[in-house]
Amino acid sequence: MKVLVINCGSSSLKYQLIDSDTKQALAVGICERIGLEIGDLKHTPAGRDKVVIETKMENHEVAVSLVIKALTDKEHGVIKDLSEIDAVGHRVVHGGEKFASSVIITDEVVDGIEECNDLAPLHNPANLIGIRACKSLMKDVPMVAVFDTAFHQTIPAKAFLYGIPYEYYDKYKIRKYGFHGTSHSFVSVRMAEFCGLDINNSKIIVCHLGNGASISAVENGKSVDTSMGFTPLSGLIMGTRSGDIDPSIIEFIANKENKNLDEIMHLLNKESGIAGMSGVSSDFRDINDAMEAGNEQARIAFDVFVYRVAKYIGGFVASMNGVDAIAFTAGVGENDSKVRYDVCQYLGYLGITIDKEINKLKGKETIISTPDSKVKVAIVPTNEELAIARETVALL
Ligand code: ADP
């Protein structure tokens, strides 16, 4: 089946056309600056050069029609016409407590996603715009919503409730939801397969370390805890997000710097994390270069990041009362051997030892622990688009 995977933001739309049988992306692309005076579509057919089309896209419907045009174009297209698209899989950020798995999109589902808008005001409305645009242009093509939060709906109340009055959970559903669920699910299944574990009888910790970063504890194939919370701001130190902080810091900075809540939330989401701590960049490649050049602040930011990852792993070993395997994935987890090595230096008490040479590999499915290591540690590249395509096919 050919599945069009759509990841819609407020002014952008990422897409991949995936052949679910070969698992290959036939084309990938992104429309940017939708709604602005001039936008562009970057379209890359597999194995061929990228095409950039500069044009105004008044709204997402125009963007989707451009995507269809690019996919079916005589020169840089990859299919003859629209009828070759068997299904569309939409990434939806928040499914609240309503959606514990992917669903075929019906009018009722659209309403359900809309009900979750409150919980992800920046993301869900944009995801809905993408769904509506595709529905209006591809009326007869079945569509599926795949939620970032769904995989974590198995987390028990003892792990998802916050220590605030229970009425706020009752009234507003304030609780831990967790994100990156599609990746955590995909990577844990793959990790079990390739380490020879039975997923239904296993304890796996997945470290999804990208620009956004989260860790999850997956017991017998089910998420039992994760580091992100009510929003993707909590947990690990990230590219520009603070991760966990003492909430009182918000009031303290507000008073000292005369900032309002919006400004502080912006500070915590966009100016903190590795970028804010290092003063160099949110990108680990830049941090590594700066450390090599002797930049002490970059080194401290790196150390804080690694330490936080190791602490979460320790916590999740306690949550599951053990661990069989630890997977590193996403941009940093797949590529930064120093992050992996340094994290594992904290895990000697688990009987973990890393093969320093093998650990130098990047972006390739590899076991990096030594054969006698008590816990298997591996690089497992994530592929959220393929996971969405697979979910879509499975449901249809
Ligand atoms: P997201 O999907 O959250 O935007 P990714 O998973 O694509 O993030 O990860 C992007 C990050 O991965 C970059 O910001 C950078 O820090 C890191 N990264 C990418 N390539 C490398 C590399 N070769 N070495 C170290 N870090 C890398």
Coordinates of C-alpha atoms and ligand atoms in Angstrom, one line a residue:
M1 CA 0.0 0.0 0.0
K2 CA 1.1 3.6 -0.6
V3 CA 0.5 5.7 2.4
L4 CA 0.8 9.5 2.5
V5 CA 2.0 10.5 6.0
I6 CA 1.2 14.0 7.0
N7 CA 2.6 16.0 9.9
C8 CA 1.0 19.4 10.0
G9 CA 2.2 22.4 11.9
S10 CA 0.6 25.8 12.1
S11 CA 2.5 27.2 9.1
S12 CA 4.2 24.0 7.8
L13 CA 3.3 20.6 6.4
K14 CA 5.7 17.7 6.3
Y15 CA 4.9 14.7 4.2
Q16 CA 6.2 11.4 3.1
L17 CA 4.7 9.0 0.6
I18 CA 5.6 5.5 1.9
D19 CA 5.4 2.1 0.3
S20 CA 4.4 0.0 3.3
D21 CA 5.4 -3.2 1.6
T22 CA 9.0 -2.2 0.8
K23 CA 9.1 0.2 3.9
Q24 CA 10.7 2.8 1.5
A25 CA 9.8 6.5 1.3
L26 CA 9.0 7.2 -2.3
A27 CA 9.2 11.0 -1.7
V28 CA 9.6 13.3 1.2
G29 CA 9.0 17.0 1.5
I30 CA 7.9 20.0 3.4
C31 CA 5.7 23.1 2.7
E32 CA 6.9 26.1 4.8
R33 CA 5.5 29.5 5.4
I34 CA 1.9 28.6 4.7
G35 CA -0.3 31.7 4.9
L36 CA 2.5 34.1 4.4
E37 CA 3.3 36.3 1.4
I38 CA 5.7 33.8 -0.1
G39 CA 6.2 30.2 0.9
D40 CA 8.0 27.2 -0.6
L41 CA 7.6 23.5 -1.1
K42 CA 10.7 21.3 -1.0
H43 CA 10.1 18.0 -2.6
T44 CA 12.6 15.1 -2.8
P45 CA 11.7 12.0 -4.9
A46 CA 13.7 9.0 -3.6
G47 CA 17.2 8.9 -5.2
R48 CA 16.7 12.1 -7.1
D49 CA 17.5 15.8 -6.5
K50 CA 15.4 18.0 -4.3
V51 CA 13.0 20.4 -6.2
V52 CA 12.2 23.7 -4.6
I53 CA 9.0 25.4 -5.7
E54 CA 8.5 29.0 -4.4
T55 CA 4.9 30.1 -4.3
K56 CA 2.2 31.6 -2.1
M57 CA 0.2 29.1 -0.2
E58 CA -2.8 30.9 1.2
N59 CA -3.8 28.0 3.5
H60 CA -3.2 24.3 4.2
E61 CA -5.6 23.2 1.5
V62 CA -3.5 25.0 -1.1
A63 CA -0.4 23.3 0.4
V64 CA -2.0 19.8 0.2
S65 CA -3.0 20.4 -3.4
L66 CA 0.6 21.4 -4.2
V67 CA 1.9 18.3 -2.5
I68 CA -0.5 16.2 -4.6
K69 CA 0.7 18.0 -7.7
A70 CA 4.4 17.4 -6.8
L71 CA 3.7 13.7 -6.2
T72 CA 2.0 13.3 -9.5
D73 CA 4.2 15.6 -11.6
K74 CA 5.5 14.2 -14.9
E75 CA 9.1 15.1 -14.0
H76 CA 9.6 14.9 -10.3
G77 CA 6.5 12.9 -9.4
V78 CA 6.5 9.3 -8.1
I79 CA 2.9 8.3 -8.8
K80 CA 0.7 8.6 -11.9
D81 CA -2.3 10.1 -10.1
L82 CA -4.1 10.5 -6.8
S83 CA -5.8 7.0 -7.1
E84 CA -2.4 5.5 -6.3
I85 CA -2.6 6.9 -2.7
D86 CA -4.3 4.1 -0.7
A87 CA -4.5 5.9 2.6
V88 CA -3.4 9.0 4.6
G89 CA -1.8 8.7 8.1
H90 CA -1.9 11.9 10.1
R91 CA 0.3 12.6 13.0
V92 CA -1.8 14.1 15.8
V93 CA 0.0 15.4 18.9
H94 CA -2.6 15.1 21.6
G95 CA -5.2 12.4 22.0
G96 CA -5.9 13.2 25.7
E97 CA -7.4 10.3 27.6
K98 CA -9.8 9.8 24.8
F99 CA -7.5 8.1 22.3
A100 CA -5.4 5.2 23.6
S101 CA -4.6 4.0 20.1
S102 CA -4.7 5.0 16.5
V103 CA -8.1 5.4 14.9
I104 CA -9.7 5.7 11.5
I105 CA -10.8 9.3 11.1
T106 CA -14.5 9.8 11.1
D107 CA -16.5 13.0 11.9
E108 CA -16.7 11.8 15.5
V109 CA -12.9 11.4 15.7
V110 CA -12.4 14.9 14.3
D111 CA -14.7 16.2 17.1
G112 CA -12.7 14.1 19.7
I113 CA -9.4 15.6 18.5
E114 CA -11.0 19.1 18.7
E115 CA -11.9 18.3 22.3
C116 CA -8.2 17.8 23.1
N117 CA -7.3 21.2 21.6
D118 CA -7.1 22.7 25.1
L119 CA -4.3 20.3 26.0
A120 CA -2.1 21.1 22.9
P121 CA -3.2 24.6 21.7
L122 CA -0.3 25.0 19.4
H123 CA -0.4 21.6 17.8
N124 CA -3.8 20.0 17.7
P125 CA -5.6 22.8 15.8
A126 CA -2.8 22.6 13.2
N127 CA -3.2 18.9 12.9
L128 CA -6.9 19.3 12.4
I129 CA -6.4 21.8 9.7
G130 CA -4.2 19.2 7.9
I131 CA -6.9 16.5 8.3
R132 CA -9.6 18.8 7.0
A133 CA -7.5 19.9 4.0
C134 CA -6.8 16.3 3.1
K135 CA -10.4 15.3 3.5
S136 CA -11.6 17.9 1.2
L137 CA -9.1 17.1 -1.5
M138 CA -9.0 13.3 -1.1
K139 CA -12.6 12.5 -0.3
D140 CA -12.5 8.8 -0.9
V141 CA -9.1 8.0 0.6
P142 CA -9.3 6.5 4.1
M143 CA -7.4 8.4 6.8
V144 CA -6.0 7.4 10.1
A145 CA -5.0 9.5 13.1
V146 CA -1.8 8.4 15.0
F147 CA -1.4 10.1 18.3
D148 CA 1.9 11.1 20.1
T149 CA 0.2 10.4 23.4
A150 CA -1.6 7.2 22.7
F151 CA 1.2 4.7 23.5
H152 CA 1.5 6.2 27.0
Q153 CA -2.1 5.7 27.9
T154 CA -1.1 2.5 29.7
I155 CA 0.9 4.5 32.3
P156 CA -0.7 3.8 35.7
A157 CA -2.2 6.5 37.9
K158 CA 0.6 6.2 40.4
A159 CA 2.9 7.5 37.6
F160 CA 0.7 9.9 35.8
L161 CA -0.8 11.9 38.7
Y162 CA 0.8 15.1 39.9
G163 CA 0.9 16.0 43.6
I164 CA -1.7 18.7 43.3
P165 CA -5.3 18.7 44.4
Y166 CA -7.1 15.9 42.7
E167 CA -9.9 18.2 41.6
Y168 CA -7.6 19.6 38.9
Y169 CA -7.3 16.1 37.4
D170 CA -11.1 15.7 37.6
K171 CA -11.9 19.2 36.2
Y172 CA -9.2 19.7 33.7
K173 CA -7.5 16.3 33.2
I174 CA -4.2 17.7 34.4
R175 CA -1.9 14.7 34.5
K176 CA 1.2 13.3 32.7
Y177 CA 0.4 12.3 29.1
G178 CA 3.9 11.8 27.6
F179 CA 4.8 12.3 23.9
H180 CA 7.0 10.8 21.2
G181 CA 4.8 7.7 21.7
T182 CA 5.0 6.5 18.1
S183 CA 8.8 6.5 18.4
H184 CA 8.9 4.8 21.8
S185 CA 6.5 2.1 20.5
F186 CA 8.4 1.6 17.3
V187 CA 11.8 1.5 18.9
S188 CA 10.9 -0.8 21.8
V189 CA 9.4 -3.4 19.4
R190 CA 12.4 -3.2 17.1
M191 CA 14.8 -3.4 20.1
A192 CA 13.1 -6.6 21.4
E193 CA 13.2 -8.1 17.9
F194 CA 16.8 -7.5 17.3
C195 CA 18.0 -8.3 20.8
G196 CA 16.1 -11.6 20.8
L197 CA 13.7 -10.6 23.6
D198 CA 10.1 -11.4 23.9
I199 CA 8.4 -8.0 23.9
N200 CA 5.6 -9.5 26.1
N201 CA 8.1 -10.5 28.7
S202 CA 10.6 -7.7 28.7
K203 CA 11.7 -4.5 30.4
I204 CA 13.0 -1.9 27.9
I205 CA 14.1 1.7 28.4
V206 CA 13.9 3.9 25.3
C207 CA 16.0 7.1 25.2
H208 CA 14.6 9.2 22.4
L209 CA 17.2 12.0 22.4
G210 CA 16.6 14.5 19.7
N211 CA 16.0 18.2 19.8
G212 CA 13.0 17.3 21.8
A213 CA 14.0 14.4 24.2
S214 CA 12.1 11.9 26.3
I215 CA 12.7 8.6 28.0
S216 CA 10.2 5.9 28.5
A217 CA 9.9 2.7 30.5
V218 CA 8.3 -0.1 28.5
E219 CA 7.3 -3.2 30.4
N220 CA 5.9 -6.2 28.4
G221 CA 5.4 -3.9 25.4
K222 CA 3.5 -1.3 27.4
S223 CA 4.6 2.2 28.4
V224 CA 4.6 2.4 32.2
D225 CA 6.3 5.7 32.7
T226 CA 7.8 8.5 30.6
S227 CA 9.8 11.7 31.2
M228 CA 7.6 14.2 29.4
G229 CA 4.4 15.2 31.2
F230 CA 1.3 17.3 30.8
T231 CA 3.3 19.0 28.0
P232 CA 6.6 18.2 26.2
L233 CA 8.4 20.7 28.5
S234 CA 9.1 18.4 31.4
G235 CA 11.7 15.7 31.9
L236 CA 15.1 15.8 30.2
I237 CA 17.2 18.9 29.3
M238 CA 16.4 19.4 25.6
G239 CA 17.8 21.5 22.7
T240 CA 16.0 24.7 23.9
R241 CA 13.6 23.3 26.6
S242 CA 14.4 23.4 30.3
G243 CA 13.0 20.0 31.3
D244 CA 12.1 19.6 35.0
I245 CA 12.7 22.6 37.1
D246 CA 11.4 23.7 40.5
P247 CA 8.1 25.5 39.7
S248 CA 9.0 28.3 42.2
I249 CA 11.7 29.4 39.8
I250 CA 8.9 30.8 37.6
E251 CA 7.7 33.2 40.2
F252 CA 11.3 34.1 41.2
I253 CA 12.3 35.1 37.6
A254 CA 9.0 36.9 37.0
N255 CA 9.7 39.1 40.0
K256 CA 13.4 39.6 39.4
E257 CA 13.2 40.2 35.6
N258 CA 9.7 41.8 35.5
K259 CA 8.5 39.1 33.0
N260 CA 4.9 38.0 32.5
L261 CA 3.9 34.3 32.2
D262 CA 4.0 34.2 28.4
E263 CA 7.5 35.5 28.5
I264 CA 8.6 33.0 31.0
M265 CA 7.0 30.1 29.1
H266 CA 8.8 31.3 26.0
L267 CA 12.1 31.4 28.0
L268 CA 11.6 27.8 29.3
N269 CA 10.5 26.5 25.9
K270 CA 12.8 28.3 23.5
E271 CA 15.7 29.9 25.3
S272 CA 16.7 27.2 27.8
G273 CA 18.0 23.7 27.7
I274 CA 21.3 23.0 26.0
A275 CA 21.1 26.3 24.1
G276 CA 20.5 28.5 27.2
M277 CA 23.0 26.6 29.4
S278 CA 25.8 26.5 26.9
G279 CA 25.3 29.9 25.3
V280 CA 26.5 28.2 22.2
S281 CA 23.8 26.3 20.4
S282 CA 20.9 23.8 20.8
D283 CA 22.7 21.4 18.4
F284 CA 25.0 18.7 19.9
R285 CA 27.4 18.9 16.9
D286 CA 28.1 22.5 17.9
I287 CA 28.3 21.6 21.6
N288 CA 30.9 18.8 20.8
D289 CA 33.0 21.3 18.7
A290 CA 32.8 23.9 21.5
M291 CA 33.9 21.3 24.1
E292 CA 36.8 20.3 21.9
A293 CA 37.8 24.0 21.7
G294 CA 37.8 24.1 25.5
N295 CA 34.5 25.9 26.0
E296 CA 33.7 25.2 29.7
Q297 CA 30.1 26.3 29.6
A298 CA 29.4 23.9 26.7
R299 CA 31.0 21.1 28.7
I300 CA 28.8 21.8 31.7
A301 CA 25.6 21.9 29.6
F302 CA 26.6 18.5 28.1
D303 CA 27.3 17.1 31.6
V304 CA 24.0 18.3 32.9
F305 CA 22.2 16.7 30.0
V306 CA 24.0 13.3 30.4
Y307 CA 23.5 13.3 34.1
R308 CA 19.7 13.9 33.8
V309 CA 19.4 11.1 31.2
A310 CA 21.3 8.7 33.6
K311 CA 19.0 9.7 36.5
Y312 CA 15.9 9.0 34.6
I313 CA 17.2 5.7 33.5
G314 CA 17.9 4.9 37.2
G315 CA 14.4 5.9 38.1
F316 CA 12.8 3.8 35.4
V317 CA 14.9 0.8 36.4
A318 CA 13.2 1.2 39.8
S319 CA 9.8 1.7 38.2
M320 CA 10.1 -1.7 36.4
N321 CA 12.2 -3.4 39.1
G322 CA 14.9 -4.2 36.5
V323 CA 15.8 -3.6 32.9
D324 CA 16.7 -6.0 30.1
A325 CA 17.7 -3.5 27.4
I326 CA 18.3 0.2 26.8
A327 CA 17.8 1.8 23.3
F328 CA 19.2 5.1 22.1
T329 CA 17.4 6.8 19.3
A330 CA 16.7 10.1 17.5
G331 CA 19.2 12.7 16.3
V332 CA 21.4 12.7 19.4
G333 CA 20.8 9.2 20.6
E334 CA 21.7 7.7 17.2
N335 CA 24.6 9.9 16.4
D336 CA 26.4 11.2 19.5
S337 CA 28.7 8.4 20.7
K338 CA 30.0 10.6 23.6
V339 CA 26.4 11.1 25.0
R340 CA 25.8 7.3 24.9
Y341 CA 29.2 6.5 26.4
D342 CA 29.0 9.0 29.2
V343 CA 25.4 8.0 30.1
C344 CA 26.5 4.4 30.3
Q345 CA 29.3 5.3 32.7
Y346 CA 26.7 6.0 35.3
L347 CA 25.2 2.5 34.8
G348 CA 28.0 0.3 35.8
Y349 CA 25.9 -0.8 38.9
L350 CA 23.5 -2.5 36.4
G351 CA 26.4 -4.6 35.0
I352 CA 26.4 -2.5 31.8
T353 CA 29.6 -2.3 29.8
I354 CA 30.0 -0.6 26.4
D355 CA 32.2 -1.6 23.5
K356 CA 34.0 1.7 22.9
E357 CA 34.8 1.0 19.3
I358 CA 31.4 -0.3 18.2
N359 CA 29.8 2.7 20.0
K360 CA 31.5 5.0 17.5
L361 CA 29.0 3.9 14.9
K362 CA 26.3 6.4 13.9
G363 CA 22.7 6.0 12.9
K364 CA 22.9 2.2 12.4
E365 CA 21.0 -0.5 14.3
T366 CA 23.8 -1.9 16.5
I367 CA 24.3 -3.4 19.9
I368 CA 26.9 -1.3 21.6
S369 CA 27.2 -3.2 24.9
T370 CA 29.8 -5.9 25.2
P371 CA 28.7 -9.6 25.0
D372 CA 29.0 -10.0 28.8
S373 CA 27.1 -6.9 29.6
K374 CA 24.1 -7.7 31.9
V375 CA 21.8 -5.4 30.0
K376 CA 21.8 -5.0 26.2
V377 CA 22.4 -1.4 25.0
A378 CA 21.8 -0.5 21.4
I379 CA 21.4 2.2 18.8
V380 CA 17.9 1.7 17.2
P381 CA 17.1 4.4 14.6
T382 CA 13.6 5.6 14.9
N383 CA 11.3 6.1 11.9
E384 CA 8.2 7.9 13.0
E385 CA 6.8 8.2 9.5
L386 CA 7.2 4.5 8.8
A387 CA 5.5 3.8 12.1
I388 CA 2.6 6.0 11.2
A389 CA 2.3 4.3 7.8
R390 CA 2.4 0.9 9.4
E391 CA -0.3 1.8 11.9
T392 CA -2.4 3.2 9.1
V393 CA -2.1 0.0 7.1
A394 CA -2.8 -2.2 10.2
L395 CA -6.0 -0.3 11.0
L396 CA -7.3 -0.4 7.4
Ligands
ADP1 P1 13.7 16.6 16.4 O1 13.0 15.6 15.5 O2 13.3 16.7 17.8 O3 13.8 18.0 15.7 P2 16.1 15.0 15.8 O4 15.7 13.7 16.3 O5 16.1 15.2 14.3 O6 15.2 16.1 16.5 O7 17.5 15.4 16.3 C1 18.1 16.6 16.0 C2 19.3 16.8 16.8 O8 20.2 15.7 16.7 C3 20.2 18.0 16.4 O9 19.7 19.2 17.0 C4 21.5 17.6 17.0 O10 21.6 18.1 18.3 C5 21.5 16.1 17.0 N1 22.4 15.6 16.0 C6 22.2 15.3 14.7 N2 23.2 14.8 14.0 C7 24.2 14.7 15.0 C8 25.6 14.2 15.0 N3 26.1 13.7 13.9 N4 26.2 14.2 16.2 C9 25.7 14.7 17.3 N5 24.4 15.2 17.3 C10 23.7 15.2 16.2

